[in-house]
Amino acid sequence: MQNKNNKGWYLLFTAPLFIIFLTVVVIPFVIGIYYSFFKWDGIGANPKVFVGFDNFIKLFGDTRFLESTWKTTLFTILAVISVNIVGLVFALLVTSKLRTSNAARTMVFMPYLIGGLILGYIWQFIFLDVFTLIGEVTGLENVFFNWLIDMDFALYALVFVFTWQMAGYIMIIYIAGIQSIPNDVMEASMIDGASWWQRLKNITFPLLMPAFTISLFLTLSSAFKIYDVNLSLTGGGPANSTEMFAMNIYNEIFGYGNYGYGQAKAIIFFLIVAAITLTQVYITKKREVEL
Amino acid sequence: MKFQKRTWSSLFIIALLLLLSACSGSDEGSTGKENSGDSDEASTQKITIFQSKVEISDQLEALAKEYTTETGVEVEVWGTTGDDYFEQLQIRLNSDQGPSIFSLQNVTEAEKMKSYVADLSSEAYAKDIAPGMELKVEDKIVGVPYGVEGFGLVYNKDLVKPEDVADYESFVSTLEKLKAEDITGLGLSKEAYFLIGHISNYPFSLQSDHYEFIDKLTSGDVTMAETKEFQEFGKFMEAIKANTPSPLDVTYDKEVGDFAAGKSAMIHQGNWAYGMLADFDVDFEVGMLPFPLNGTDKLAVGVGNNWAVNGKKDEAETKAAKDFLNWMFTSETGHRYIVEEFGFVPALTTIEANDLDPLSQDVLNASNSGQTIPWAQNYYPANIVPNDFAPKAEEFFLSKDMTGEEFIENLDDAWKNAVK
């Protein structure tokens, strides 16, 4: 009786979410798979030609796409490392006996609240005006120049801004992990004379494994899917050197008007992101320690 | 049991509410359209205009208001900025939320939108469009020009004399002289069309038949690298790179702003830039000079945008859209707006243009005296400028040792990619 009653309520509250998820994620996804087998320019009234797997085969000869695959991979590796290191360091800092830890938490988290688009435009201004100014004043013009118009540095600029945005969010997850480590374990290790580094290495890190799983998953998937910061900060330029996956797909579909081919890219994109994140979750899950 | 009943009934009510709200939404839409057919046509009709020129958004909205007060037809203006107009248009059309009036830049776009554009050949103003300026698909007029536009070297008359930029040698020596005085000789900006789109037009339009040349280029019979005009164009680009700061740091606003402030002597822009110059209150005289590729003394004049009517809308709306265009092109208010408020150089012979701004006057003079070269860029493959040319141009301006020759070869590659 009680149980049945609950089921009704569950249904009531999941139904709207389920409908939304169905209409904006599941159905478009299925339609997208369907379109990926066609040659079509995306204009409703124009003909769709069935081409089978041609779109997928074409992908392997598309140098611009392969280039963007490589750039995205590079960006993801750099971004995952830097976001997690910065996030973890901040988490360790603000959970130690720092007097300003509450203020620091808020400050570090703040960039996450700003939308990626706005963040990108703000940083565009910083790179263009502030960086060049610092370069002129300090004479360090090799480091402080407009990174966004250098074909190598533009990618690092993207990593930099992405870290700026995500680190605070990841920090929150690590803080939760650190706070869930029981105090008595720490105390016992201190009585046994373990140094700070030994405690960090042998107690904190192993017990933080669940937090690592989540953080890595979040950074991996969002770095792979990055679009907003990419668009507003570099727009894929200069000379396509920072054109990430998502932007490449967008450009294929709307820039070149290859709707079917772009969809094929998107499907591959989905498979890659799913495969990588699932592998990562599987690996890190295995290393989690139950207390 | 009671609790359960209540749960289910609340579920039911919510579902019902959702359904009702969905229905009422579409109801309103359809009755609106039906009414317009039989009762007072004007009072309930509504048309939408989606246009891409930021410079005229406010003015167009004012015009729309005047039309509404005069006829009762509601006109909604949607604006957008920059390079992705066509993509946005495509999205709206696909989701059945397309505008009644939209803009098309050129034949290539019109071909793509063939199934949407309405035939305007029988409209009263169609015969008044300046010869050769109408947008045609399969011999039907589908687009009416916003106005004719011209671009070239917009120059500061205090700093540059026309004879300073008459050919390659004088052009380069002028850039070098200005550089020595710490003035930017020629300003470009990083937006795709202002970086490479317009300026790349010259070598194409100097061909004896640019349509034929472009077709040959597409089929691979000729390359840019082996064509004389392009080789010279490469040299010009080299000179620009060597003597001016990188355009990749510069936005359109900054480009025009620097010119207005006297920091740059010339910018590569069109008569549309005058709107912004007027805002800056410049204290020197400005004019427009031809870009002296091959020593040419002609301005590039053409049509940048055309009004087109969405023929896929229901009949009443299509008709209302045609009526609006008709009013704009035949009424006095419409004419006044086109010339004075939008600042267009009219492309309809029936519209008189007095008191044009100096840049538009230069364009009109060139156009009247036949001293013009066409806009070959209107026949480029769709989207080639933002997709393929711009990245190559960025690469050119970024790598210090890339020569103009290599740049032209890169443009050849870009072309191949765009037409494959």
XYZ file of C-alpha atoms in Angstrom:
711
model
C 0.000 0.000 0.000
C 2.612 2.500 1.115
C 4.872 1.315 -1.678
C 2.300 1.640 -4.409
C 1.489 5.094 -3.216
C 5.131 6.096 -3.551
C 5.310 4.802 -7.072
C 2.625 7.235 -8.093
C 4.577 10.130 -6.672
C 7.773 8.965 -8.311
C 5.995 8.849 -11.608
C 4.542 12.270 -11.073
C 7.905 13.862 -10.532
C 9.931 11.916 -13.055
C 7.417 12.210 -15.870
C 8.143 15.872 -16.777
C 11.901 15.291 -16.700
C 11.513 12.120 -18.668
C 9.446 13.885 -21.316
C 11.975 16.694 -21.584
C 14.873 14.261 -21.823
C 13.019 12.285 -24.448
C 12.201 15.283 -26.632
C 15.464 17.170 -26.454
C 17.967 14.314 -26.176
C 16.738 10.873 -27.119
C 14.536 11.644 -30.116
C 16.958 14.115 -31.766
C 19.735 11.599 -31.216
C 17.857 8.853 -32.993
C 16.868 11.186 -35.828
C 20.518 12.235 -36.024
C 21.615 8.631 -36.556
C 19.041 8.388 -39.320
C 20.308 11.543 -41.063
C 23.913 10.386 -40.927
C 23.168 7.924 -43.738
C 22.042 10.658 -46.121
C 23.636 13.281 -48.289
C 21.616 16.365 -47.511
C 22.309 20.090 -47.327
C 20.052 20.719 -44.358
C 17.431 22.725 -46.201
C 14.052 21.198 -45.547
C 12.701 21.383 -49.067
C 15.828 20.026 -50.768
C 16.275 16.329 -51.587
C 17.888 13.796 -49.247
C 19.933 11.100 -50.954
C 20.602 7.825 -49.173
C 24.318 7.049 -49.260
C 24.661 4.271 -46.680
C 27.950 4.309 -44.801
C 29.705 6.649 -47.256
C 29.670 9.528 -44.774
C 31.473 7.437 -42.192
C 34.057 6.196 -44.660
C 34.704 9.740 -45.870
C 35.641 10.746 -42.319
C 38.967 8.950 -42.431
C 40.197 11.024 -45.346
C 39.075 14.341 -43.918
C 42.301 16.022 -42.829
C 40.579 18.962 -41.197
C 38.504 16.598 -39.084
C 41.503 14.455 -38.152
C 43.417 17.598 -37.278
C 40.620 18.723 -35.004
C 40.542 15.246 -33.441
C 44.193 15.583 -32.575
C 43.756 19.127 -31.255
C 40.805 18.088 -29.147
C 42.738 15.175 -27.690
C 45.679 17.398 -26.882
C 43.408 19.997 -25.359
C 41.596 17.373 -23.279
C 44.802 15.864 -21.911
C 46.188 19.262 -20.947
C 42.878 20.485 -19.571
C 42.164 17.380 -17.479
C 45.605 17.522 -15.922
C 45.564 21.218 -15.184
C 41.962 21.401 -13.981
C 42.425 18.511 -11.576
C 45.761 19.651 -10.220
C 44.568 23.196 -9.669
C 41.249 21.978 -8.241
C 42.926 19.538 -5.870
C 45.516 22.038 -4.703
C 42.789 24.565 -3.979
C 40.770 21.923 -2.154
C 43.735 20.984 0.019
C 44.404 24.652 0.710
C 40.900 25.609 1.703
C 40.395 22.553 3.910
C 43.600 23.272 5.829
C 43.503 25.734 8.667
C 43.503 28.765 6.442
C 41.811 31.783 7.939
C 40.382 33.018 4.678
C 39.290 29.593 3.509
C 35.601 30.470 3.165
C 36.293 33.559 1.134
C 38.815 31.628 -0.957
C 36.263 28.920 -1.679
C 33.766 31.462 -2.934
C 36.320 33.278 -5.039
C 37.621 30.150 -6.702
C 34.149 28.851 -7.394
C 32.937 32.118 -8.848
C 34.206 31.725 -12.465
C 32.063 28.621 -12.817
C 28.983 30.771 -12.345
C 29.888 32.950 -15.306
C 28.742 31.496 -18.591
C 31.410 30.159 -20.911
C 30.528 32.630 -23.642
C 30.962 35.680 -21.448
C 34.092 34.222 -19.905
C 35.551 33.798 -23.365
C 34.848 37.386 -24.356
C 36.289 38.705 -21.099
C 39.466 36.717 -21.592
C 39.678 37.780 -25.207
C 39.924 41.305 -23.903
C 42.482 40.290 -21.275
C 44.698 38.564 -23.822
C 44.423 41.399 -26.307
C 44.815 44.417 -24.045
C 46.129 43.339 -20.650
C 48.637 40.779 -21.865
C 50.116 43.065 -24.497
C 50.307 45.838 -21.917
C 52.074 43.630 -19.367
C 54.426 42.528 -22.099
C 55.275 46.108 -22.994
C 55.769 47.170 -19.396
C 57.799 44.218 -18.156
C 59.638 43.518 -21.388
C 58.613 39.860 -21.213
C 57.136 40.027 -24.665
C 57.873 36.375 -25.310
C 55.385 35.318 -22.629
C 52.933 38.175 -22.498
C 51.556 38.841 -25.934
C 48.180 38.180 -27.476
C 48.132 34.387 -27.228
C 44.995 34.201 -29.287
C 46.697 35.074 -32.546
C 49.478 32.542 -32.207
C 48.753 29.179 -33.748
C 50.371 27.229 -30.894
C 49.585 29.441 -27.952
C 45.903 29.815 -28.788
C 45.374 26.230 -27.649
C 47.152 26.912 -24.365
C 45.038 30.017 -23.934
C 42.000 27.807 -24.291
C 43.340 25.381 -21.675
C 44.100 28.305 -19.401
C 40.608 29.785 -19.603
C 38.958 26.376 -19.314
C 40.971 25.670 -16.162
C 40.012 29.059 -14.831
C 36.383 28.148 -15.339
C 36.303 24.523 -14.185
C 38.838 24.389 -11.333
C 36.481 25.874 -8.770
C 33.780 23.367 -9.541
C 36.162 20.427 -9.323
C 37.499 21.887 -6.078
C 34.048 21.559 -4.511
C 34.002 17.841 -5.327
C 37.441 17.332 -3.812
C 36.461 19.301 -0.721
C 33.500 16.991 -0.211
C 35.845 14.012 -0.619
C 38.414 15.357 1.798
C 35.802 16.181 4.404
C 34.408 12.668 4.265
C 37.732 11.198 5.351
C 37.232 10.210 8.989
C 39.194 12.266 11.452
C 40.208 9.304 13.617
C 42.210 7.778 10.790
C 44.123 11.022 10.408
C 44.645 11.340 14.149
C 45.857 7.773 14.443
C 48.380 8.341 11.660
C 49.608 11.515 13.318
C 50.109 9.696 16.609
C 52.071 7.066 14.702
C 54.273 9.872 13.451
C 53.336 10.005 9.771
C 54.539 13.096 7.963
C 52.212 15.399 5.968
C 53.337 13.855 2.717
C 52.896 10.289 4.015
C 49.378 11.103 5.169
C 48.564 12.652 1.812
C 49.980 9.752 -0.157
C 48.767 6.837 1.961
C 45.497 8.071 3.388
C 44.079 11.100 1.594
C 44.660 10.024 -1.998
C 43.374 6.441 -1.702
C 40.313 7.610 0.165
C 39.759 10.358 -2.401
C 39.451 7.822 -5.206
C 35.666 8.214 -5.566
C 36.155 11.972 -5.924
C 38.826 11.337 -8.547
C 36.399 9.175 -10.476
C 33.779 11.890 -10.584
C 36.167 14.760 -11.239
C 37.995 13.001 -14.022
C 34.728 11.996 -15.613
C 33.380 15.530 -15.468
C 36.522 17.188 -16.795
C 37.082 14.593 -19.483
C 33.610 14.808 -20.888
C 33.293 18.570 -20.690
C 36.747 19.143 -22.166
C 35.867 16.875 -25.062
C 32.600 18.610 -25.663
C 33.888 22.165 -25.241
C 32.155 24.647 -27.507
C 31.147 27.885 -25.815
C 34.575 28.994 -24.601
C 36.036 27.810 -27.894
C 33.575 29.918 -29.857
C 33.889 33.114 -27.880
C 37.605 32.985 -27.162
C 39.146 31.943 -30.452
C 36.263 31.111 -32.784
C 38.359 28.169 -33.948
C 41.087 30.455 -35.197
C 43.681 31.498 -35.968
C 43.705 29.501 -39.191
C 41.540 26.723 -37.715
C 44.252 25.831 -35.210
C 41.840 25.641 -32.276
C 38.853 24.167 -34.027
C 37.651 21.560 -31.524
C 35.401 18.599 -32.260
C 32.097 20.266 -31.548
C 32.997 23.330 -33.571
C 34.202 21.232 -36.481
C 30.845 19.483 -36.529
C 28.966 22.762 -36.343
C 31.025 24.208 -39.187
C 30.530 21.111 -41.301
C 26.779 21.247 -40.878
C 26.128 24.966 -41.064
C 29.249 26.337 -42.709
C 29.540 23.848 -45.539
C 25.910 22.762 -45.479
C 26.719 19.038 -45.253
C 24.021 18.009 -42.849
C 24.323 14.255 -43.234
C 28.098 14.212 -43.163
C 28.155 16.450 -40.100
C 25.730 14.100 -38.384
C 28.046 11.195 -39.127
C 30.836 13.131 -37.423
C 28.576 13.774 -34.469
C 27.806 10.071 -34.096
C 31.510 9.208 -34.129
C 32.070 12.020 -31.655
C 29.454 10.523 -29.349
C 31.017 7.066 -29.569
C 34.491 8.419 -28.786
C 33.335 10.432 -25.786
C 31.281 7.499 -24.471
C 34.126 5.010 -24.916
C 36.751 7.172 -23.257
C 34.677 8.253 -20.290
C 33.344 4.743 -19.645
C 36.874 3.320 -19.721
C 38.061 5.985 -17.345
C 35.199 5.383 -14.916
C 35.826 1.625 -15.072
C 39.543 2.027 -14.328
C 39.244 4.521 -11.512
C 36.295 2.655 -9.954
C 38.454 -0.433 -9.597
C 40.959 1.539 -7.566
C 38.429 2.928 -5.135
C 38.980 1.767 -1.579
C 36.093 0.842 0.659
C 36.604 1.949 4.198
C -6.382 3.807 -1.619
C -7.484 7.375 -1.223
C -3.929 8.653 -1.475
C -3.311 6.744 -4.604
C -6.411 8.113 -6.218
C -5.315 11.595 -5.443
C -1.934 10.966 -6.994
C -3.394 9.670 -10.179
C -5.906 12.465 -10.399
C -3.204 15.067 -9.952
C -1.146 13.356 -12.637
C -4.159 13.422 -14.870
C -4.790 17.080 -14.230
C -1.209 17.972 -15.022
C -1.298 16.008 -18.216
C -4.550 17.705 -19.124
C -3.083 21.123 -18.429
C -0.089 20.370 -20.605
C -2.320 19.231 -23.414
C -4.576 22.236 -23.108
C -1.752 24.718 -23.124
C -0.272 23.041 -26.175
C -3.592 23.167 -27.976
C -4.382 26.735 -27.120
C -1.011 27.796 -28.478
C -1.635 26.369 -31.901
C -5.248 27.462 -31.845
C -4.297 31.072 -31.600
C -1.922 30.716 -34.493
C -4.404 29.158 -36.860
C -7.326 31.413 -36.058
C -5.063 34.388 -36.551
C -4.328 33.243 -40.061
C -7.891 32.294 -40.888
C -9.239 35.640 -39.801
C -6.833 37.453 -41.973
C -8.268 35.724 -45.005
C -11.909 36.642 -44.750
C -12.393 39.567 -42.393
C -10.283 42.693 -42.156
C -7.129 41.484 -43.844
C -4.809 44.191 -42.688
C -5.682 44.405 -39.041
C -4.666 40.909 -37.975
C -1.894 40.167 -40.461
C 1.642 39.974 -39.241
C 4.837 39.643 -41.205
C 8.383 39.117 -40.048
C 11.574 40.446 -41.562
C 14.918 38.809 -40.871
C 17.801 40.914 -42.039
C 21.532 40.893 -41.558
C 22.702 44.469 -41.720
C 23.339 45.710 -38.202
C 23.782 49.239 -39.483
C 20.120 49.602 -40.383
C 18.323 47.620 -37.641
C 17.002 50.656 -35.759
C 16.007 52.448 -38.920
C 14.265 49.401 -40.330
C 12.292 49.039 -37.142
C 11.213 52.660 -37.416
C 10.126 52.033 -40.983
C 8.190 48.970 -39.856
C 6.391 51.101 -37.272
C 5.418 53.648 -39.895
C 4.065 50.873 -42.056
C 2.027 49.538 -39.157
C 0.489 52.918 -38.402
C -0.295 53.428 -42.071
C -1.767 50.028 -42.899
C -2.296 48.186 -39.623
C -0.132 45.280 -40.669
C 2.175 44.313 -37.896
C 5.825 44.022 -38.924
C 8.334 42.316 -36.701
C 12.021 42.849 -37.388
C 14.556 40.234 -36.346
C 18.154 41.177 -36.357
C 21.379 39.282 -36.273
C 25.012 40.117 -36.370
C 27.827 39.030 -38.508
C 28.810 36.009 -40.452
C 26.255 33.378 -39.515
C 23.114 34.943 -40.961
C 22.576 32.225 -43.534
C 22.971 29.472 -40.931
C 20.426 31.126 -38.689
C 18.060 31.537 -41.589
C 18.437 27.857 -42.400
C 17.678 26.848 -38.817
C 14.574 29.009 -38.696
C 13.270 27.768 -42.022
C 13.830 24.151 -41.057
C 11.925 24.507 -37.826
C 9.017 26.131 -39.674
C 9.642 29.454 -37.997
C 11.011 31.163 -41.031
C 10.538 34.875 -41.619
C 8.236 36.209 -44.338
C 11.006 38.415 -45.742
C 14.670 37.481 -45.610
C 17.904 38.517 -47.261
C 20.007 36.693 -49.790
C 23.523 37.764 -50.576
C 23.981 36.320 -53.995
C 23.093 33.828 -56.687
C 24.750 30.929 -54.889
C 22.567 31.448 -51.850
C 19.487 31.991 -53.964
C 20.100 28.693 -55.765
C 20.281 26.935 -52.408
C 17.046 28.539 -51.280
C 15.363 27.896 -54.611
C 12.458 26.058 -53.050
C 11.672 28.913 -50.701
C 11.996 32.108 -52.696
C 8.857 33.647 -54.175
C 8.757 34.975 -57.723
C 8.813 38.781 -57.710
C 8.964 39.284 -61.482
C 5.420 40.578 -61.749
C 5.729 43.169 -58.995
C 5.297 46.767 -60.075
C 8.787 47.871 -59.089
C 10.577 44.936 -60.752
C 11.073 46.781 -64.028
C 12.703 49.694 -62.214
C 15.610 47.728 -60.798
C 18.862 49.007 -62.248
C 19.925 46.792 -65.144
C 21.914 43.752 -64.144
C 21.417 44.357 -60.443
C 18.402 42.090 -59.865
C 18.804 38.644 -58.320
C 17.548 35.974 -60.685
C 17.038 32.245 -60.434
C 15.893 30.488 -63.583
C 14.949 33.819 -65.187
C 12.641 34.776 -62.362
C 13.436 37.785 -60.238
C 13.635 36.499 -56.689
C 15.541 39.271 -54.976
C 15.480 43.051 -54.955
C 18.749 44.761 -54.034
C 18.955 46.618 -50.726
C 20.950 49.136 -52.702
C 24.167 49.198 -54.625
C 27.310 49.306 -52.593
C 30.889 49.895 -53.390
C 34.122 49.234 -51.636
C 37.685 50.282 -52.087
C 40.266 52.256 -50.210
C 38.466 54.628 -47.878
C 41.062 57.333 -47.367
C 41.773 60.393 -45.328
C 42.170 63.274 -47.768
C 44.659 65.019 -45.471
C 47.039 62.084 -45.504
C 46.681 60.490 -48.917
C 46.336 61.909 -52.427
C 44.755 59.819 -55.181
C 48.015 59.771 -57.129
C 49.712 58.202 -54.077
C 47.920 54.931 -54.689
C 47.620 54.750 -58.438
C 49.606 51.555 -59.002
C 51.722 48.984 -57.193
C 54.843 51.127 -56.858
C 53.107 54.220 -55.549
C 50.936 52.062 -53.282
C 53.960 50.440 -51.668
C 55.918 53.657 -51.340
C 52.897 55.324 -49.731
C 52.577 52.492 -47.208
C 56.279 52.738 -46.430
C 56.177 56.508 -46.086
C 53.188 56.333 -43.729
C 54.824 53.574 -41.708
C 57.824 55.823 -41.158
C 55.430 58.456 -39.809
C 53.939 55.853 -37.458
C 50.616 55.847 -39.257
C 48.945 52.659 -40.399
C 48.941 52.774 -44.161
C 46.041 50.423 -44.766
C 43.770 48.979 -42.111
C 42.052 45.626 -42.433
C 40.129 43.909 -39.677
C 39.778 40.339 -38.572
C 36.186 39.621 -39.642
C 36.239 37.214 -42.567
C 34.833 39.610 -45.173
C 36.907 42.584 -44.101
C 40.047 40.492 -43.815
C 39.951 38.723 -47.147
C 36.431 38.495 -48.572
C 36.215 41.891 -50.217
C 39.831 42.434 -51.020
C 40.090 39.051 -52.732
C 37.443 40.215 -55.165
C 39.814 42.331 -57.278
C 41.829 39.700 -59.127
C 38.601 37.866 -59.945
C 36.687 40.871 -61.178
C 39.567 42.049 -63.369
C 39.230 38.920 -65.484
C 37.531 39.603 -68.794
C 34.648 37.305 -67.837
C 34.655 36.495 -64.168
C 31.792 33.988 -64.402
C 33.700 31.977 -66.950
C 36.926 32.305 -64.974
C 35.290 31.052 -61.793
C 33.742 28.107 -63.614
C 37.128 27.221 -65.037
C 38.703 27.546 -61.623
C 36.105 25.198 -60.189
C 36.621 22.639 -62.909
C 40.384 22.885 -62.449
C 41.209 24.262 -65.898
C 43.034 27.252 -64.445
C 44.651 27.996 -61.108
C 45.000 31.311 -59.363
C 48.718 30.773 -58.995
C 49.232 30.845 -62.761
C 47.016 33.867 -63.376
C 48.708 37.252 -63.694
C 46.191 39.240 -61.634
C 46.522 36.869 -58.718
C 50.292 36.962 -58.775
C 50.100 40.717 -58.529
C 47.481 40.439 -55.787
C 49.937 38.278 -53.824
C 52.529 41.039 -54.115
C 50.016 43.592 -52.829
C 49.163 41.396 -49.853
C 52.851 40.997 -49.084
C 53.293 44.752 -49.099
C 50.319 45.154 -46.769
C 51.673 42.534 -44.374
C 55.123 44.074 -44.369
C 54.009 47.637 -43.729
C 50.967 47.492 -41.477
C 50.196 45.975 -38.073
C 48.523 42.557 -38.042
C 44.807 42.846 -38.780
C 44.080 39.854 -36.545
C 44.190 42.116 -33.499
C 41.728 44.537 -35.044
C 37.935 44.429 -35.049
C 35.721 46.330 -37.477
C 34.987 48.875 -34.739
C 38.660 49.420 -34.070
C 39.499 49.579 -37.749
C 36.992 52.347 -38.385
C 37.747 53.988 -35.049
C 41.480 54.174 -35.781
C 40.739 55.672 -39.153
C 38.411 58.247 -37.624
C 41.080 59.124 -35.077
C 43.637 59.656 -37.817
C 45.761 56.684 -36.733
C 45.366 55.033 -40.081
C 45.352 56.745 -43.429
C 43.322 54.209 -45.386
C 41.021 51.333 -44.573
C 39.675 48.766 -46.950
C 35.950 49.316 -46.501
C 32.813 50.219 -48.335
C 30.354 53.071 -48.229
C 28.522 51.268 -45.376
C 31.299 52.362 -43.042
C 30.196 55.977 -43.286
C 27.452 55.455 -40.714
C 30.081 54.800 -38.110
C 32.360 57.576 -39.320
C 29.451 59.990 -38.966
C 29.085 58.896 -35.324
C 32.743 59.692 -34.747
C 32.397 63.225 -36.119
C 35.577 63.076 -38.147
C 37.259 66.423 -38.747
C 38.832 65.606 -42.099
C 37.462 64.844 -45.525
C 37.049 61.237 -46.575
C 36.723 59.664 -49.980
C 36.947 56.314 -51.689
C 39.668 55.276 -54.095
C 39.978 52.166 -56.251
C 42.317 49.453 -55.042
C 45.087 49.830 -57.631
C 45.536 46.179 -58.578
C 46.981 46.184 -62.100
C 46.694 49.950 -61.915
C 42.934 49.825 -62.170
C 41.023 53.025 -61.540
C 37.593 51.492 -61.063
C 35.623 50.932 -57.866
C 34.095 47.567 -57.083
C 30.366 48.169 -57.166
C 27.683 45.559 -56.673
C 24.815 44.369 -54.581
C 25.562 43.116 -51.103
C 22.126 42.008 -50.074
C 18.751 41.375 -51.610
C 15.268 41.301 -50.166
C 13.531 38.005 -50.859
C 10.053 36.827 -49.973
C 9.379 33.460 -48.391
C 7.060 31.678 -50.811
C 6.555 28.703 -48.513
C 4.414 30.709 -46.089
C 0.642 30.637 -46.449
C -0.708 32.796 -49.218
C -1.926 35.651 -47.064
C 1.437 36.087 -45.421
C 3.359 35.878 -48.683
C 1.051 38.497 -50.129
C 1.436 40.742 -47.102
C 5.206 40.439 -47.416
C 5.051 41.390 -51.092
C 2.810 44.320 -50.197
C 5.347 45.558 -47.698
C 8.183 45.452 -50.232
C 5.950 47.133 -52.768
C 5.195 49.893 -50.300
C 8.839 50.300 -49.430
C 9.903 50.624 -53.062
C 7.046 52.815 -54.305
C 5.921 55.061 -51.446
C 7.587 58.311 -50.574
C 8.220 57.208 -47.009
C 9.898 54.088 -48.279
C 12.133 56.023 -50.624
C 13.043 58.496 -47.922
C 14.052 55.665 -45.616
C 16.112 53.855 -48.222
C 18.115 56.915 -49.105
C 18.220 59.019 -45.983
C 17.832 56.630 -43.095
C 19.494 53.480 -44.404
C 21.990 55.528 -46.351
C 21.803 53.203 -49.337
C 22.758 54.093 -52.839
C 19.447 53.182 -54.445
C 19.364 50.333 -56.932
C 15.956 51.343 -58.273
C 15.954 53.913 -61.025
C 12.792 55.474 -59.621
C 14.430 56.476 -56.368
C 16.231 59.775 -56.399
C 19.358 60.112 -54.356
C 20.231 63.539 -53.064
C 22.534 64.453 -50.205
C 24.431 61.215 -50.175
C 27.306 60.890 -47.779
C 30.738 61.374 -49.406
C 31.526 57.656 -49.689
C 28.182 56.799 -51.244
C 28.556 59.778 -53.556
C 31.875 58.371 -54.783
C 30.162 55.031 -55.382
C 27.280 56.658 -57.237
C 29.686 58.721 -59.356
C 31.635 55.639 -60.306
C 28.462 53.751 -61.062
C 27.037 56.598 -63.185
C 30.204 56.993 -65.192
C 30.642 53.251 -65.633
C 33.976 53.267 -63.839
C 33.176 50.051 -62.004
C 34.324 46.481 -61.749
C 31.814 43.805 -60.690
C 31.539 41.960 -57.419
C 32.871 38.599 -58.478
C 32.542 37.520 -54.861
C 28.806 37.164 -55.428
C 29.619 34.160 -57.570
C 32.027 32.520 -55.115
C 31.077 29.086 -53.800
C 28.734 29.465 -50.814
C 30.430 30.322 -47.525
C 33.922 30.068 -48.971
C 34.987 33.338 -47.371
C 34.445 32.460 -43.688
C 35.140 28.736 -44.137
C 38.168 28.544 -46.355
C 39.605 31.919 -47.318
C 39.670 33.432 -43.833
C 41.760 30.654 -42.215
C 44.269 30.874 -45.075
C 44.459 34.647 -44.718
C 44.970 34.319 -40.967
C 47.787 31.900 -41.619
C 49.301 34.346 -44.084
C 49.254 37.243 -41.656
C 50.589 35.085 -38.819
C 53.562 33.483 -40.503
C 56.165 36.130 -41.174
C 57.931 34.271 -43.942
C 54.960 33.176 -46.050
C 55.188 34.872 -49.424
C 52.339 36.230 -51.463
C 52.955 33.466 -53.957
C 52.482 30.762 -51.324
C 49.403 32.584 -50.118
C 47.835 32.414 -53.568
C 48.646 28.701 -53.755
C 46.873 28.287 -50.423
C 43.864 30.095 -51.817
C 43.870 27.598 -54.666
C 43.711 24.782 -52.116
C 40.933 26.583 -50.274
C 38.970 26.843 -53.496
C 39.381 23.154 -54.237
C 38.156 22.326 -50.759
C 35.126 24.572 -51.087
C 33.917 23.097 -54.373
C 34.691 19.434 -53.742
